[in-house]
Structure formats: structure tokens, C-alpha cells
């Protein structure tokens, strides 16, 4: 069990804390504050303990990659991406200052802002008693994400000099071995988790080790390749695997069904066959679509066509599950004592093909109301429950897409492994 901020004396101490404020931004305005709000309980608790200072650090997008994509997009549109365009883009998408200002409003107290994440030793020393400082985006320095441990360590050592106690409350980046997430812990005597990190582990760990049974795993998304490790890991404890989204059609194809123009990963045909075989050997029921909502093209404007059969005509592609499949989901979910859901079961961002995912959200929310332990993980699933207005009806909605996925795969996450245990 990891140590948390509750287990150490914070009074009069300088705290350096990794948060995950990698929030959607548009022209310098926060679009979704979920991750900021999720970190507030830990921030407020630390401030209540009367520390000497609290320095917050986070990344916000990946400036180099984001600029490259924006330049390529401009080029495709026949436009020139100038230095002025670059500066405007970065200011609107990658600067932490608007996030610091947003946090200031939520805390109701001053948040000092540092224009860089490095070189802030004197500024930290000069902070008033009990002050909060937000550093600039850590990813403006390539050392943050460097594959070279020595480069990461150099940055981490400087970040570590801003505090005596390291707090990691950034579950969303816990799967990354970065300077501000894992390397920093090498240079700190005291390194503990925040409440959000503690909560994520509290809900995700039992799903791997000893979930309330029967446990139903609902795994969706576009590709088998991105979810196969999760499916294999959850197979150990699940009573049923509900497989939806584009990935379902590779499984249907290897069973001999016609999938039309639906997304299929032929390279993963043998992997899909093995998973189906392993599930059968373990007595785990695999639920695949038995009917579909299809279209001729992958487009939000496509006319939805219900195919009342497991086989799909050659001229159509499946973009959502049909009513008979939703009825199957209902029966399966109603039998569960614990549920993990990772990935939509259709193209939910297209309104005409969002009904299956919305139905899953409703069913999982109702199960929570019956006392079932429900955990939603993965960026798209979280977006789906937020879109349906049901996030507060789940036992836990994970703030980490890639991190929750890797946790459920049974991997050791560097950002968690670096913390002290009790």
C-alpha cells in the first residue's frame, strides 16, 4: 500500500507536487476542468497543513508535437504556418498560465506563476509563507520526456530542489517514466501519493486481484491491437467479456461471420482466435454484437441502417451495435457485482451511431445504483459518460486514459512504483 499525504507531516515543509492539468484548451481558455477539480482535495488538504510552500508542476499537451501537427494541418490547407502563428498556437494550447489563473479562482487564493519550470530556485525561496506556485509546462524542456535517463535525472534533480516532500497526484501520467513523474523521486527522501492517486489505485487494483464476482468487463474501441493486453489480463477474473466497437469485427470475422466493410485487423486474427479459445477454456462468456447499426461510409452524415443479423452486407460497415445486442448487454450487466468499462461500443462521437454507448452508460449507472462496483477508464469512455451526464453515477471514473489501460494490463506504472509504501 502506498503512503499518502496523510502519512507524513507537511507543516512548515516545502512541497513539490505533480498534478495532471493536461486539460483541453481553446485559445487559452480551459474547456474541461475535470482533472483540475480532481486534484483540488489534495491541494486543499496540503494547504490546510500549513506548509512552507506548495509548487505544482504539470505538462499541457506536447508543444513540439502539437506545433508540428498544426503546421502540417496548415500546409494541407495551403496556408503558411509563420512564427507568429506558432506563438499564438502555443499561447492558446500549451501555456500553463491560464490554468494557474483558473486554479486561483477555484482555490480562492493567489497562485503565483513561474514562466519556466526550471531555474526557479530563487523564486521558490522568495515565496510568501504557505504560497502556491504553478510552474510552466514541463514539456517545454525535452529532458522531461527524454529516453536518456541522465538527461531526465538532470531536470528531475532541479525540480526536486523546489521541495522537501514530493507528492504525486497525477495518475494520468503515472505510466510515463518522465523527469517530473518518476525520476524526481530518486532525489527526494519523502515521496507520497495524493488522494486522487490513492483513489485510482483503490478502485483499479481489485479488478486485477480480487474483484467482487461476477465481474463483467466491457471493452470497446477501434482496434484489437490497442486492447488485447487488457482483454488477456481481465480474462483472469472476468465472468463475461463484452467486446464492442470496431475491434469486435475482427473477432466476428475469425468466427466465420460476414463483416462487410467494417474495421478488421487481419494481422490480429490469430490473436483474436486465441483469446476466444482461452475464454472458452476458462468458462468466460464472450459477448459480441449480434446485430448492428451500419452505414455505407464512415461519416457523421451517413444514413444509419439497422442490420437485424450478425452478418453484415458487403456494401455496409458497422458503426454501432443494434437493439438485440443492447438487450444482451442488459442481461449481462444486470448479473454483475463489479464492472469495468474501457472504450465505446460504437462511433459515439457521431450522433446517429451513439445509441449503443449511451445505453451502456445508462446500464452501468443503474448497476452502480444497485450497489455494483463500477469503474470507467479510458479517455473515450470518460468522454461518453460525461456526454451522457452520468459521470457522477459511477463508482469511479478514472482520470487516466493510457494509465488506467496499462494498470489494467497488469503493468507496473513508474509514477506509482517510485512512491513509498507502508
PDB file of C-alpha atoms in Angstrom, residues 3-11 45 49 165 167 190-192 420:
ATOM      1  CA  UNK A   3       1.976   6.172   1.522  1.00  0.00           C
ATOM      2  CA  UNK A   4      -0.148   9.275   1.040  1.00  0.00           C
ATOM      3  CA  UNK A   5      -0.064  12.892   2.212  1.00  0.00           C
ATOM      4  CA  UNK A   6      -1.960  11.722   5.332  1.00  0.00           C
ATOM      5  CA  UNK A   7       1.059   9.664   6.410  1.00  0.00           C
ATOM      6  CA  UNK A   8       3.602  12.496   6.607  1.00  0.00           C
ATOM      7  CA  UNK A   9       3.974  15.771   8.479  1.00  0.00           C
ATOM      8  CA  UNK A  10       3.579  18.614   5.987  1.00  0.00           C
ATOM      9  CA  UNK A  11       3.679  21.546   8.413  1.00  0.00           C
ATOM     10  CA  UNK A  45      -5.515  19.290   2.319  1.00  0.00           C
ATOM     11  CA  UNK A  49      -1.496  21.537   6.981  1.00  0.00           C
ATOM     12  CA  UNK A 165       8.462  16.349   0.056  1.00  0.00           C
ATOM     13  CA  UNK A 167       3.613  14.390  -3.843  1.00  0.00           C
ATOM     14  CA  UNK A 190       9.894  11.678   1.155  1.00  0.00           C
ATOM     15  CA  UNK A 191       7.663  10.733  -1.812  1.00  0.00           C
ATOM     16  CA  UNK A 192       3.978  10.069  -1.317  1.00  0.00           C
ATOM     17  CA  UNK A 420       6.996   4.983  -0.715  1.00  0.00           C
TER      18      UNK A 420
END
